[in-house]
Amino acid sequence: MTADTMTADTMTADTHYATLDSPVGQLLLTADPSGVLTSLSVPGQKNGRTVQEGWHHDPDLFRAAGEQLTAYFAGELKEFSLELRGEGTTFREQVWAALDTVPYGATTTYGEIAARIGASRAAVRAVGGAIGANPLLILRPCHRVIGADGSLTGYAGGLERKTRLLALEGRPAVGQGWG
């Protein structure tokens, strides 16, 4: 199943979940039965997940993710070491892999992501669509992608959250240069 067709309604009863309070709102984490993380959503997120009937509430399965996210929000962790699986098209998975290479405290542009995966300049919109479909907010750092002119651009979790995440990582406030 691709990210294009996978919705909260199509995730199966094999979906396990937990919630975690954070400085950017309550996080909803989902995983398969082995503990591989499949999504991290925030309240009000565009195309975010919501708990479905038949899902298994299993906080113990998410202990490592919770510890790492808590350390990240405390400014003590700069790189997650969790097993992630966001299912998508080959193109989306290439874009998401490129996101994984953007270091803590750094930003990149949609055009730079396109270049990293060997896509043409004309593919920047498609790159933006793939970034917007990222099912693993924060863990896969789509918040580190900004406009070519240095401006903050869309974020499925909302621009206020994007600003907070970038500030947490030591980026200057809006209007003080993002590049």
Coordinates of C-alpha atoms in Angstrom, one line a residue:
M1 CA 0.0 0.0 0.0
T2 CA 1.4 3.4 -0.9
A3 CA 1.1 6.7 1.1
D4 CA -1.2 7.8 -1.6
T5 CA -3.8 5.2 -0.6
M6 CA -2.9 4.6 3.0
T7 CA -5.2 6.6 5.4
A8 CA -6.0 6.3 9.0
D9 CA -9.1 4.2 8.0
T10 CA -7.0 1.7 6.1
M11 CA -4.4 1.1 8.8
T12 CA -5.2 -2.4 10.1
A13 CA -6.0 -3.8 13.5
D14 CA -2.3 -4.6 13.7
T15 CA -1.7 -0.9 14.4
H16 CA -0.4 -0.1 17.8
Y17 CA -0.4 3.4 19.2
A18 CA 0.5 5.7 22.1
T19 CA 0.3 9.4 22.8
L20 CA 3.0 11.6 24.2
D21 CA 2.6 15.1 25.6
S22 CA 5.1 17.5 24.1
P23 CA 5.8 21.3 23.8
V24 CA 4.1 21.2 20.3
G25 CA 1.0 19.4 21.5
Q26 CA 0.0 15.8 22.1
L27 CA 1.9 13.5 19.7
L28 CA 0.1 10.4 18.3
L29 CA 2.6 7.6 17.4
T30 CA 1.7 4.5 15.5
A31 CA 3.7 1.3 14.9
D32 CA 3.4 -2.1 13.6
P33 CA 3.4 -5.0 16.1
S34 CA 7.2 -5.3 16.0
G35 CA 7.5 -1.6 17.1
V36 CA 8.6 -0.1 13.8
L37 CA 7.2 3.4 13.8
T38 CA 4.8 4.1 11.0
S39 CA 3.5 7.6 11.9
L40 CA 3.8 10.6 14.2
S41 CA 1.0 13.0 14.0
V42 CA 0.1 16.2 15.9
P43 CA -3.4 17.7 16.6
G44 CA -4.8 19.5 13.6
Q45 CA -2.2 18.1 11.2
K46 CA -3.2 18.1 7.6
N47 CA -3.8 14.4 6.7
G48 CA -2.7 13.4 10.3
R49 CA -3.7 10.1 11.8
T50 CA -6.4 9.7 14.5
V51 CA -7.0 6.7 16.6
Q52 CA -9.2 4.1 15.0
E53 CA -11.4 1.4 16.4
G54 CA -9.4 -1.8 16.7
W55 CA -6.0 -0.2 17.2
H56 CA -4.1 -1.4 20.2
H57 CA -3.0 1.1 22.9
D58 CA 0.4 -0.1 23.8
P59 CA 2.6 2.6 25.5
D60 CA 5.4 0.1 26.3
L61 CA 6.0 -0.5 22.6
F62 CA 6.8 3.2 22.3
R63 CA 9.1 3.6 25.3
A64 CA 12.3 4.2 23.3
A65 CA 10.5 6.7 21.0
G66 CA 9.1 8.5 24.0
E67 CA 12.5 8.7 25.7
Q68 CA 14.2 10.0 22.5
L69 CA 11.4 12.5 21.8
T70 CA 11.6 13.8 25.4
A71 CA 15.4 14.2 25.0
Y72 CA 14.9 16.0 21.7
F73 CA 12.5 18.5 23.2
A74 CA 14.8 19.0 26.1
G75 CA 17.6 19.9 23.6
E76 CA 19.6 16.8 24.6
L77 CA 19.2 14.7 21.4
K78 CA 20.1 15.8 17.9
E79 CA 19.6 12.6 16.0
F80 CA 16.9 9.9 16.4
S81 CA 17.9 6.3 16.3
L82 CA 14.5 4.6 15.8
E83 CA 13.3 2.2 13.2
L84 CA 10.9 4.1 10.9
R85 CA 8.7 3.0 8.0
G86 CA 6.6 5.5 6.1
E87 CA 5.1 3.7 3.1
G88 CA 4.9 5.7 -0.1
T89 CA 5.7 5.7 -3.7
T90 CA 9.4 5.3 -4.8
F91 CA 9.6 9.0 -5.4
R92 CA 8.2 9.9 -1.9
E93 CA 10.6 7.4 -0.3
Q94 CA 13.5 9.0 -2.1
V95 CA 12.4 12.5 -0.8
W96 CA 11.9 11.2 2.7
A97 CA 15.4 9.6 2.7
A98 CA 16.8 12.9 1.6
L99 CA 15.0 14.6 4.5
D100 CA 16.8 12.1 6.8
T101 CA 20.1 13.6 5.8
V102 CA 19.3 17.2 6.8
P103 CA 21.2 17.7 10.1
Y104 CA 19.8 19.1 13.3
G105 CA 20.0 22.8 13.4
A106 CA 20.3 23.1 9.6
T107 CA 17.8 24.0 6.9
T108 CA 17.5 23.1 3.2
T109 CA 15.2 24.1 0.4
Y110 CA 12.8 22.1 -1.8
G111 CA 15.1 22.7 -4.7
E112 CA 18.1 21.3 -2.8
I113 CA 16.0 18.2 -1.9
A114 CA 15.1 17.8 -5.6
A115 CA 18.8 18.1 -6.5
R116 CA 19.8 15.5 -3.8
I117 CA 17.5 12.9 -5.4
G118 CA 18.4 13.8 -9.0
A119 CA 15.0 15.3 -9.8
S120 CA 14.7 18.2 -12.2
R121 CA 14.1 21.7 -11.1
A122 CA 10.6 21.3 -12.4
A123 CA 10.0 18.6 -9.8
V124 CA 10.1 21.0 -6.9
R125 CA 6.3 21.0 -6.5
A126 CA 6.3 17.2 -6.5
V127 CA 9.1 17.3 -3.8
G128 CA 6.9 19.7 -1.8
G129 CA 4.0 17.2 -2.1
A130 CA 6.1 14.3 -0.9
I131 CA 7.4 16.4 2.0
G132 CA 3.8 17.4 2.9
A133 CA 2.8 13.7 2.9
N134 CA 5.6 12.7 5.4
P135 CA 3.8 10.5 7.9
L136 CA 6.6 10.8 10.5
L137 CA 6.7 14.5 11.5
I138 CA 9.6 15.6 13.7
L139 CA 11.3 12.2 13.4
R140 CA 11.8 12.7 9.7
P141 CA 12.6 16.4 9.8
C142 CA 10.4 18.0 7.1
H143 CA 10.3 21.1 9.4
R144 CA 13.9 21.8 8.3
V145 CA 12.8 22.6 4.7
I146 CA 12.3 26.2 3.8
G147 CA 11.5 28.3 0.7
A148 CA 14.3 29.2 -1.7
D149 CA 14.1 32.8 -0.5
G150 CA 14.6 31.7 3.1
S151 CA 11.0 32.1 4.1
L152 CA 9.0 29.6 6.1
T153 CA 6.7 27.6 3.9
G154 CA 4.0 25.1 4.5
Y155 CA 4.2 22.5 7.2
A156 CA 1.5 19.8 7.7
G157 CA 1.7 20.4 11.5
G158 CA 1.3 24.2 11.1
L159 CA 3.7 27.0 10.7
E160 CA 3.7 27.8 14.4
R161 CA 5.0 24.3 15.2
K162 CA 7.6 24.6 12.4
T163 CA 8.8 27.8 14.0
R164 CA 9.0 26.2 17.4
L165 CA 10.9 23.2 16.2
L166 CA 13.4 25.3 14.3
A167 CA 13.8 27.6 17.3
L168 CA 14.4 24.5 19.5
E169 CA 17.2 23.5 17.1
G170 CA 18.8 26.9 17.4
R171 CA 17.4 28.6 14.2
P172 CA 16.7 32.3 14.5
A173 CA 13.3 33.8 14.8
V174 CA 11.2 34.5 11.7
G175 CA 12.5 37.6 9.9
Q176 CA 16.1 37.1 11.1
G177 CA 17.2 34.9 8.2
W178 CA 16.5 31.2 7.9
G179 CA 19.0 30.1 5.3

